[in-house]
Amino acid sequence: MKADATLDCIGLYCPMPIYNTAKKLKELKPGQVLEVLADDEGIKADMPAWCRSTGNELLGIDEEKGQYKAYVRKAKKEV
Amino acid sequence: MPEKVTLVVFSGEMDKVLAAFNIAIGAASMGMEVSMFFTFWGLNIIKKNEGSIKNRGMMRKMLNLMNRGGSHRLPLSRFHMFGLGKWMMSKLMRDAKFPTVDELIATAKEAGVKFIACTNTMGVMGLSRDAFIPEVDGFGGVATYLAEAKEGRVNLFV
């Protein structure tokens, strides 16, 4: 998947991946896609929950050898 | 209007404090407005680490000697073992790159979490405002808490 920016959260535990995602997404324009790299399994549940709650769109989470890539599209409007 | 979250942080043990800060930072990341009310042993988290804590009266002086507080001095709620347990837990956390209490305080402030110290327990323990770190946004009592909590979607007591 093509992303406009990448955020490295490898080695970080909850709540830092979603905290950093929230912070990084502020720098992006609406409609742009952020790729979040993480190795904390919590992201599988947390990123969908965070997106549901904030109105941003989760495009998918890829898993490969204990590492995760989550793709978040920034919402058109700030929620 | 953003949804509100309040946490009463009553405990002053490192493990419980980490849980409280995790929830606060998580909620702030979800766009919620978060207030942390520090009371009783929870005041230890936001006491200054350096210098002495000024106090009136012998019993209060003794209490503050035994209960010095400060983010670097928080014990574990279990397996503290005169500091050995805490040292081991801190090492495990450091190795796992888990944030320290100080880092969590800084992150919470950066995320816009409000810190309120409870004036009631400050009075009992003889603590004045200068006993606390500058990150504290305000001082208040139960009405301050309840005014926030009644609008809160998530209200927790830790």
PDB file of C-alpha atoms in Angstrom:
ATOM      1  CA  MET A   1       0.000   0.000   0.000  1.00  0.00           C
ATOM      2  CA  LYS A   2       1.252   3.485  -0.834  1.00  0.00           C
ATOM      3  CA  ALA A   3       1.518   5.894   2.055  1.00  0.00           C
ATOM      4  CA  ASP A   4       2.206   9.622   2.236  1.00  0.00           C
ATOM      5  CA  ALA A   5       4.197   9.282   5.451  1.00  0.00           C
ATOM      6  CA  THR A   6       5.610   6.555   7.670  1.00  0.00           C
ATOM      7  CA  LEU A   7       5.742   6.479  11.463  1.00  0.00           C
ATOM      8  CA  ASP A   8       8.101   4.089  13.194  1.00  0.00           C
ATOM      9  CA  CYS A   9       6.706   2.735  16.471  1.00  0.00           C
ATOM     10  CA  ILE A  10       8.872  -0.391  16.613  1.00  0.00           C
ATOM     11  CA  GLY A  11       9.776  -1.166  20.206  1.00  0.00           C
ATOM     12  CA  LEU A  12       7.077   1.072  21.653  1.00  0.00           C
ATOM     13  CA  TYR A  13       4.280  -0.154  23.859  1.00  0.00           C
ATOM     14  CA  CYS A  14       0.748   1.032  24.428  1.00  0.00           C
ATOM     15  CA  PRO A  15      -0.197   3.897  24.550  1.00  0.00           C
ATOM     16  CA  MET A  16       2.732   5.325  22.568  1.00  0.00           C
ATOM     17  CA  PRO A  17       1.812   3.949  19.091  1.00  0.00           C
ATOM     18  CA  ILE A  18      -1.630   5.567  19.140  1.00  0.00           C
ATOM     19  CA  TYR A  19      -0.285   8.684  20.859  1.00  0.00           C
ATOM     20  CA  ASN A  20       2.353   9.087  18.148  1.00  0.00           C
ATOM     21  CA  THR A  21      -0.200   8.294  15.443  1.00  0.00           C
ATOM     22  CA  ALA A  22      -2.511  11.027  16.729  1.00  0.00           C
ATOM     23  CA  LYS A  23       0.409  13.468  16.794  1.00  0.00           C
ATOM     24  CA  LYS A  24       1.780  12.537  13.370  1.00  0.00           C
ATOM     25  CA  LEU A  25      -1.615  12.611  11.687  1.00  0.00           C
ATOM     26  CA  LYS A  26      -1.940  16.297  12.629  1.00  0.00           C
ATOM     27  CA  GLU A  27       0.930  17.012  10.214  1.00  0.00           C
ATOM     28  CA  LEU A  28      -0.863  15.305   7.327  1.00  0.00           C
ATOM     29  CA  LYS A  29      -3.563  16.721   5.074  1.00  0.00           C
ATOM     30  CA  PRO A  30      -7.076  15.211   5.044  1.00  0.00           C
ATOM     31  CA  GLY A  31      -7.205  12.189   2.738  1.00  0.00           C
ATOM     32  CA  GLN A  32      -3.491  11.429   3.077  1.00  0.00           C
ATOM     33  CA  VAL A  33      -2.407   8.010   4.284  1.00  0.00           C
ATOM     34  CA  LEU A  34      -0.097   7.320   7.229  1.00  0.00           C
ATOM     35  CA  GLU A  35       1.758   4.048   7.549  1.00  0.00           C
ATOM     36  CA  VAL A  36       2.441   3.016  11.156  1.00  0.00           C
ATOM     37  CA  LEU A  37       5.089   0.375  11.866  1.00  0.00           C
ATOM     38  CA  ALA A  38       4.760  -1.419  15.192  1.00  0.00           C
ATOM     39  CA  ASP A  39       5.689  -4.645  16.910  1.00  0.00           C
ATOM     40  CA  ASP A  40       3.337  -4.441  19.875  1.00  0.00           C
ATOM     41  CA  GLU A  41       0.494  -6.843  19.172  1.00  0.00           C
ATOM     42  CA  GLY A  42      -1.914  -4.435  20.888  1.00  0.00           C
ATOM     43  CA  ILE A  43      -2.009  -2.389  17.704  1.00  0.00           C
ATOM     44  CA  LYS A  44      -4.243  -5.038  16.053  1.00  0.00           C
ATOM     45  CA  ALA A  45      -7.065  -4.062  18.409  1.00  0.00           C
ATOM     46  CA  ASP A  46      -6.030  -0.524  19.280  1.00  0.00           C
ATOM     47  CA  MET A  47      -5.658   0.992  15.834  1.00  0.00           C
ATOM     48  CA  PRO A  48      -9.182  -0.063  14.731  1.00  0.00           C
ATOM     49  CA  ALA A  49     -10.572   1.230  18.058  1.00  0.00           C
ATOM     50  CA  TRP A  50      -8.671   4.488  17.762  1.00  0.00           C
ATOM     51  CA  CYS A  51      -9.874   4.995  14.183  1.00  0.00           C
ATOM     52  CA  ARG A  52     -13.480   4.205  15.096  1.00  0.00           C
ATOM     53  CA  SER A  53     -13.318   6.691  17.917  1.00  0.00           C
ATOM     54  CA  THR A  54     -11.593   9.520  16.057  1.00  0.00           C
ATOM     55  CA  GLY A  55     -13.314   9.152  12.684  1.00  0.00           C
ATOM     56  CA  ASN A  56     -10.139   8.404  10.740  1.00  0.00           C
ATOM     57  CA  GLU A  57     -10.240   5.504   8.310  1.00  0.00           C
ATOM     58  CA  LEU A  58      -8.289   2.317   8.863  1.00  0.00           C
ATOM     59  CA  LEU A  59      -7.363   0.936   5.438  1.00  0.00           C
ATOM     60  CA  GLY A  60      -5.825  -2.240   6.812  1.00  0.00           C
ATOM     61  CA  ILE A  61      -3.186  -3.856   8.979  1.00  0.00           C
ATOM     62  CA  ASP A  62      -0.523  -6.111   7.457  1.00  0.00           C
ATOM     63  CA  GLU A  63       1.232  -8.595   9.679  1.00  0.00           C
ATOM     64  CA  GLU A  64       4.605 -10.090   8.896  1.00  0.00           C
ATOM     65  CA  LYS A  65       6.865 -11.953  11.319  1.00  0.00           C
ATOM     66  CA  GLY A  66       5.572 -10.206  14.410  1.00  0.00           C
ATOM     67  CA  GLN A  67       5.689  -6.782  12.821  1.00  0.00           C
ATOM     68  CA  TYR A  68       2.657  -4.799  11.879  1.00  0.00           C
ATOM     69  CA  LYS A  69       1.995  -2.136   9.293  1.00  0.00           C
ATOM     70  CA  ALA A  70      -1.204  -0.188   9.850  1.00  0.00           C
ATOM     71  CA  TYR A  71      -2.549   2.210   7.232  1.00  0.00           C
ATOM     72  CA  VAL A  72      -4.670   5.132   8.375  1.00  0.00           C
ATOM     73  CA  ARG A  73      -6.329   7.638   6.076  1.00  0.00           C
ATOM     74  CA  LYS A  74      -6.825  11.019   7.711  1.00  0.00           C
ATOM     75  CA  ALA A  75     -10.475  12.072   7.985  1.00  0.00           C
ATOM     76  CA  LYS A  76     -11.761  14.892   5.803  1.00  0.00           C
ATOM     77  CA  LYS A  77     -12.910  16.808   8.854  1.00  0.00           C
ATOM     78  CA  GLU A  78     -11.282  17.007  12.288  1.00  0.00           C
ATOM     79  CA  VAL A  79     -13.355  14.937  14.695  1.00  0.00           C
TER      80      VAL A  79
ATOM     81  CA  MET B   1     -17.257  19.529  22.171  1.00  0.00           C
ATOM     82  CA  PRO B   2     -14.713  16.883  23.118  1.00  0.00           C
ATOM     83  CA  GLU B   3     -15.732  14.093  25.468  1.00  0.00           C
ATOM     84  CA  LYS B   4     -14.351  14.351  28.975  1.00  0.00           C
ATOM     85  CA  VAL B   5     -12.393  11.818  30.976  1.00  0.00           C
ATOM     86  CA  THR B   6     -11.491  12.157  34.633  1.00  0.00           C
ATOM     87  CA  LEU B   7      -9.140  10.097  36.749  1.00  0.00           C
ATOM     88  CA  VAL B   8      -8.865  10.258  40.514  1.00  0.00           C
ATOM     89  CA  VAL B   9      -5.310   9.191  41.271  1.00  0.00           C
ATOM     90  CA  PHE B  10      -5.455   8.149  44.910  1.00  0.00           C
ATOM     91  CA  SER B  11      -2.577   5.651  44.859  1.00  0.00           C
ATOM     92  CA  GLY B  12       1.071   6.596  44.889  1.00  0.00           C
ATOM     93  CA  GLU B  13       2.534   3.290  43.740  1.00  0.00           C
ATOM     94  CA  MET B  14       4.473   3.205  40.503  1.00  0.00           C
ATOM     95  CA  ASP B  15       2.557   0.340  38.893  1.00  0.00           C
ATOM     96  CA  LYS B  16      -0.846   1.893  39.536  1.00  0.00           C
ATOM     97  CA  VAL B  17       0.422   5.280  38.460  1.00  0.00           C
ATOM     98  CA  LEU B  18       1.648   3.868  35.135  1.00  0.00           C
ATOM     99  CA  ALA B  19      -1.826   2.467  34.469  1.00  0.00           C
ATOM    100  CA  ALA B  20      -3.418   5.838  35.257  1.00  0.00           C
ATOM    101  CA  PHE B  21      -1.054   7.713  32.930  1.00  0.00           C
ATOM    102  CA  ASN B  22      -1.480   5.155  30.146  1.00  0.00           C
ATOM    103  CA  ILE B  23      -5.236   5.654  30.204  1.00  0.00           C
ATOM    104  CA  ALA B  24      -4.883   9.440  30.397  1.00  0.00           C
ATOM    105  CA  ILE B  25      -2.492   9.592  27.437  1.00  0.00           C
ATOM    106  CA  GLY B  26      -4.583   7.098  25.461  1.00  0.00           C
ATOM    107  CA  ALA B  27      -7.744   9.135  26.049  1.00  0.00           C
ATOM    108  CA  ALA B  28      -6.000  12.369  25.060  1.00  0.00           C
ATOM    109  CA  SER B  29      -4.777  10.637  21.877  1.00  0.00           C
ATOM    110  CA  MET B  30      -8.394   9.818  21.070  1.00  0.00           C
ATOM    111  CA  GLY B  31      -9.246  13.491  21.191  1.00  0.00           C
ATOM    112  CA  MET B  32     -10.780  13.402  24.669  1.00  0.00           C
ATOM    113  CA  GLU B  33     -10.298  16.109  27.294  1.00  0.00           C
ATOM    114  CA  VAL B  34      -8.565  14.545  30.279  1.00  0.00           C
ATOM    115  CA  SER B  35      -8.209  15.714  33.884  1.00  0.00           C
ATOM    116  CA  MET B  36      -6.209  13.881  36.532  1.00  0.00           C
ATOM    117  CA  PHE B  37      -7.063  14.652  40.153  1.00  0.00           C
ATOM    118  CA  PHE B  38      -4.250  13.748  42.496  1.00  0.00           C
ATOM    119  CA  THR B  39      -5.266  13.065  46.057  1.00  0.00           C
ATOM    120  CA  PHE B  40      -3.863  11.380  49.165  1.00  0.00           C
ATOM    121  CA  TRP B  41      -0.929   9.102  48.255  1.00  0.00           C
ATOM    122  CA  GLY B  42      -1.360  10.188  44.648  1.00  0.00           C
ATOM    123  CA  LEU B  43       0.048  13.588  45.634  1.00  0.00           C
ATOM    124  CA  ASN B  44       3.433  11.866  45.931  1.00  0.00           C
ATOM    125  CA  ILE B  45       3.588  11.549  42.134  1.00  0.00           C
ATOM    126  CA  ILE B  46       3.508  15.293  41.581  1.00  0.00           C
ATOM    127  CA  LYS B  47       5.759  16.304  44.486  1.00  0.00           C
ATOM    128  CA  LYS B  48       9.124  17.792  43.531  1.00  0.00           C
ATOM    129  CA  ASN B  49      11.953  15.256  43.565  1.00  0.00           C
ATOM    130  CA  GLU B  50      14.614  17.698  44.727  1.00  0.00           C
ATOM    131  CA  GLY B  51      14.943  19.722  47.881  1.00  0.00           C
ATOM    132  CA  SER B  52      13.058  19.360  51.099  1.00  0.00           C
ATOM    133  CA  ILE B  53       9.329  19.664  51.595  1.00  0.00           C
ATOM    134  CA  LYS B  54       8.473  22.454  54.001  1.00  0.00           C
ATOM    135  CA  ASN B  55       6.087  21.581  56.770  1.00  0.00           C
ATOM    136  CA  ARG B  56       4.478  22.776  59.973  1.00  0.00           C
ATOM    137  CA  GLY B  57       4.288  20.697  63.148  1.00  0.00           C
ATOM    138  CA  MET B  58       6.237  17.672  64.293  1.00  0.00           C
ATOM    139  CA  MET B  59       3.753  15.027  63.186  1.00  0.00           C
ATOM    140  CA  ARG B  60       3.498  16.463  59.694  1.00  0.00           C
ATOM    141  CA  LYS B  61       7.274  16.714  59.508  1.00  0.00           C
ATOM    142  CA  MET B  62       7.484  13.025  60.447  1.00  0.00           C
ATOM    143  CA  LEU B  63       4.797  12.079  57.940  1.00  0.00           C
ATOM    144  CA  ASN B  64       6.617  13.860  55.146  1.00  0.00           C
ATOM    145  CA  LEU B  65       9.901  12.306  56.167  1.00  0.00           C
ATOM    146  CA  MET B  66       8.410   8.805  55.908  1.00  0.00           C
ATOM    147  CA  ASN B  67       6.269   9.739  52.917  1.00  0.00           C
ATOM    148  CA  ARG B  68       8.672  11.979  50.996  1.00  0.00           C
ATOM    149  CA  GLY B  69       7.214  11.246  47.563  1.00  0.00           C
ATOM    150  CA  GLY B  70       8.387  12.524  44.190  1.00  0.00           C
ATOM    151  CA  SER B  71       8.148  10.624  40.910  1.00  0.00           C
ATOM    152  CA  HIS B  72      11.538   8.932  41.511  1.00  0.00           C
ATOM    153  CA  ARG B  73      10.545   7.530  44.879  1.00  0.00           C
ATOM    154  CA  LEU B  74       7.301   5.688  44.137  1.00  0.00           C
ATOM    155  CA  PRO B  75       7.238   2.098  45.435  1.00  0.00           C
ATOM    156  CA  LEU B  76       5.583  -0.910  43.786  1.00  0.00           C
ATOM    157  CA  SER B  77       2.198  -2.000  45.123  1.00  0.00           C
ATOM    158  CA  ARG B  78       3.410  -5.610  45.271  1.00  0.00           C
ATOM    159  CA  PHE B  79       6.884  -7.165  45.496  1.00  0.00           C
ATOM    160  CA  HIS B  80       8.497  -3.868  46.412  1.00  0.00           C
ATOM    161  CA  MET B  81      10.840  -5.823  48.748  1.00  0.00           C
ATOM    162  CA  PHE B  82      12.559  -2.753  50.246  1.00  0.00           C
ATOM    163  CA  GLY B  83      13.290  -1.430  46.783  1.00  0.00           C
ATOM    164  CA  LEU B  84      14.714  -4.588  45.218  1.00  0.00           C
ATOM    165  CA  GLY B  85      11.454  -5.409  43.457  1.00  0.00           C
ATOM    166  CA  LYS B  86      11.154  -1.877  42.180  1.00  0.00           C
ATOM    167  CA  TRP B  87      14.737  -1.905  40.937  1.00  0.00           C
ATOM    168  CA  MET B  88      14.060  -5.145  39.029  1.00  0.00           C
ATOM    169  CA  MET B  89      10.788  -3.870  37.588  1.00  0.00           C
ATOM    170  CA  SER B  90      12.404  -0.577  36.570  1.00  0.00           C
ATOM    171  CA  LYS B  91      15.190  -2.482  34.825  1.00  0.00           C
ATOM    172  CA  LEU B  92      12.717  -4.694  32.948  1.00  0.00           C
ATOM    173  CA  MET B  93      10.791  -1.626  31.899  1.00  0.00           C
ATOM    174  CA  ARG B  94      13.926   0.190  30.804  1.00  0.00           C
ATOM    175  CA  ASP B  95      15.046  -2.828  28.767  1.00  0.00           C
ATOM    176  CA  ALA B  96      11.631  -2.970  27.130  1.00  0.00           C
ATOM    177  CA  LYS B  97      11.889   0.790  26.397  1.00  0.00           C
ATOM    178  CA  PHE B  98       8.798   1.420  28.468  1.00  0.00           C
ATOM    179  CA  PRO B  99       8.448   5.082  29.469  1.00  0.00           C
ATOM    180  CA  THR B 100       9.317   6.125  33.031  1.00  0.00           C
ATOM    181  CA  VAL B 101       6.875   7.999  35.262  1.00  0.00           C
ATOM    182  CA  ASP B 102       8.712  11.248  34.408  1.00  0.00           C
ATOM    183  CA  GLU B 103       8.386  10.574  30.692  1.00  0.00           C
ATOM    184  CA  LEU B 104       4.700   9.770  31.121  1.00  0.00           C
ATOM    185  CA  ILE B 105       4.173  13.033  33.023  1.00  0.00           C
ATOM    186  CA  ALA B 106       5.868  14.931  30.181  1.00  0.00           C
ATOM    187  CA  THR B 107       3.875  13.084  27.495  1.00  0.00           C
ATOM    188  CA  ALA B 108       0.601  13.637  29.356  1.00  0.00           C
ATOM    189  CA  LYS B 109       1.302  17.368  29.582  1.00  0.00           C
ATOM    190  CA  GLU B 110       2.235  17.497  25.900  1.00  0.00           C
ATOM    191  CA  ALA B 111      -1.067  15.754  25.115  1.00  0.00           C
ATOM    192  CA  GLY B 112      -2.945  18.419  27.057  1.00  0.00           C
ATOM    193  CA  VAL B 113      -3.860  16.399  30.169  1.00  0.00           C
ATOM    194  CA  LYS B 114      -4.797  18.674  33.082  1.00  0.00           C
ATOM    195  CA  PHE B 115      -3.269  18.004  36.520  1.00  0.00           C
ATOM    196  CA  ILE B 116      -5.208  19.055  39.617  1.00  0.00           C
ATOM    197  CA  ALA B 117      -3.943  18.618  43.168  1.00  0.00           C
ATOM    198  CA  CYS B 118      -6.459  18.024  45.945  1.00  0.00           C
ATOM    199  CA  THR B 119      -6.307  20.850  48.481  1.00  0.00           C
ATOM    200  CA  ASN B 120      -8.072  18.776  51.146  1.00  0.00           C
ATOM    201  CA  THR B 121      -5.297  16.195  51.507  1.00  0.00           C
ATOM    202  CA  MET B 122      -2.689  18.907  51.006  1.00  0.00           C
ATOM    203  CA  GLY B 123      -4.117  20.525  54.135  1.00  0.00           C
ATOM    204  CA  VAL B 124      -4.072  17.299  56.146  1.00  0.00           C
ATOM    205  CA  MET B 125      -0.489  16.569  55.155  1.00  0.00           C
ATOM    206  CA  GLY B 126       0.574  20.183  55.547  1.00  0.00           C
ATOM    207  CA  LEU B 127       1.713  20.537  51.935  1.00  0.00           C
ATOM    208  CA  SER B 128       1.863  23.920  50.280  1.00  0.00           C
ATOM    209  CA  ARG B 129       1.742  24.641  46.559  1.00  0.00           C
ATOM    210  CA  ASP B 130       5.519  24.950  46.325  1.00  0.00           C
ATOM    211  CA  ALA B 131       5.862  21.257  47.253  1.00  0.00           C
ATOM    212  CA  PHE B 132       4.649  20.385  43.740  1.00  0.00           C
ATOM    213  CA  ILE B 133       6.104  20.296  40.249  1.00  0.00           C
ATOM    214  CA  PRO B 134       5.210  23.208  37.949  1.00  0.00           C
ATOM    215  CA  GLU B 135       3.241  20.863  35.650  1.00  0.00           C
ATOM    216  CA  VAL B 136       0.313  21.067  38.095  1.00  0.00           C
ATOM    217  CA  ASP B 137      -2.379  23.194  36.456  1.00  0.00           C
ATOM    218  CA  GLY B 138      -4.607  23.804  39.426  1.00  0.00           C
ATOM    219  CA  PHE B 139      -5.633  23.132  42.979  1.00  0.00           C
ATOM    220  CA  GLY B 140      -9.136  22.204  44.018  1.00  0.00           C
ATOM    221  CA  GLY B 141     -11.518  20.122  46.061  1.00  0.00           C
ATOM    222  CA  VAL B 142     -14.286  17.645  45.499  1.00  0.00           C
ATOM    223  CA  ALA B 143     -16.565  20.133  43.742  1.00  0.00           C
ATOM    224  CA  THR B 144     -13.858  20.801  41.159  1.00  0.00           C
ATOM    225  CA  TYR B 145     -13.665  17.067  40.539  1.00  0.00           C
ATOM    226  CA  LEU B 146     -17.423  16.482  40.410  1.00  0.00           C
ATOM    227  CA  ALA B 147     -18.048  19.411  38.083  1.00  0.00           C
ATOM    228  CA  GLU B 148     -15.749  17.685  35.592  1.00  0.00           C
ATOM    229  CA  ALA B 149     -16.845  14.135  36.395  1.00  0.00           C
ATOM    230  CA  LYS B 150     -20.548  14.732  35.842  1.00  0.00           C
ATOM    231  CA  GLU B 151     -19.737  15.669  32.262  1.00  0.00           C
ATOM    232  CA  GLY B 152     -17.256  12.832  31.984  1.00  0.00           C
ATOM    233  CA  ARG B 153     -17.807   9.835  29.733  1.00  0.00           C
ATOM    234  CA  VAL B 154     -15.146   7.864  31.560  1.00  0.00           C
ATOM    235  CA  ASN B 155     -14.426   8.484  35.253  1.00  0.00           C
ATOM    236  CA  LEU B 156     -11.876   6.304  36.998  1.00  0.00           C
ATOM    237  CA  PHE B 157     -10.487   5.920  40.494  1.00  0.00           C
ATOM    238  CA  VAL B 158      -6.972   4.540  40.584  1.00  0.00           C
TER     239      VAL B 158
END
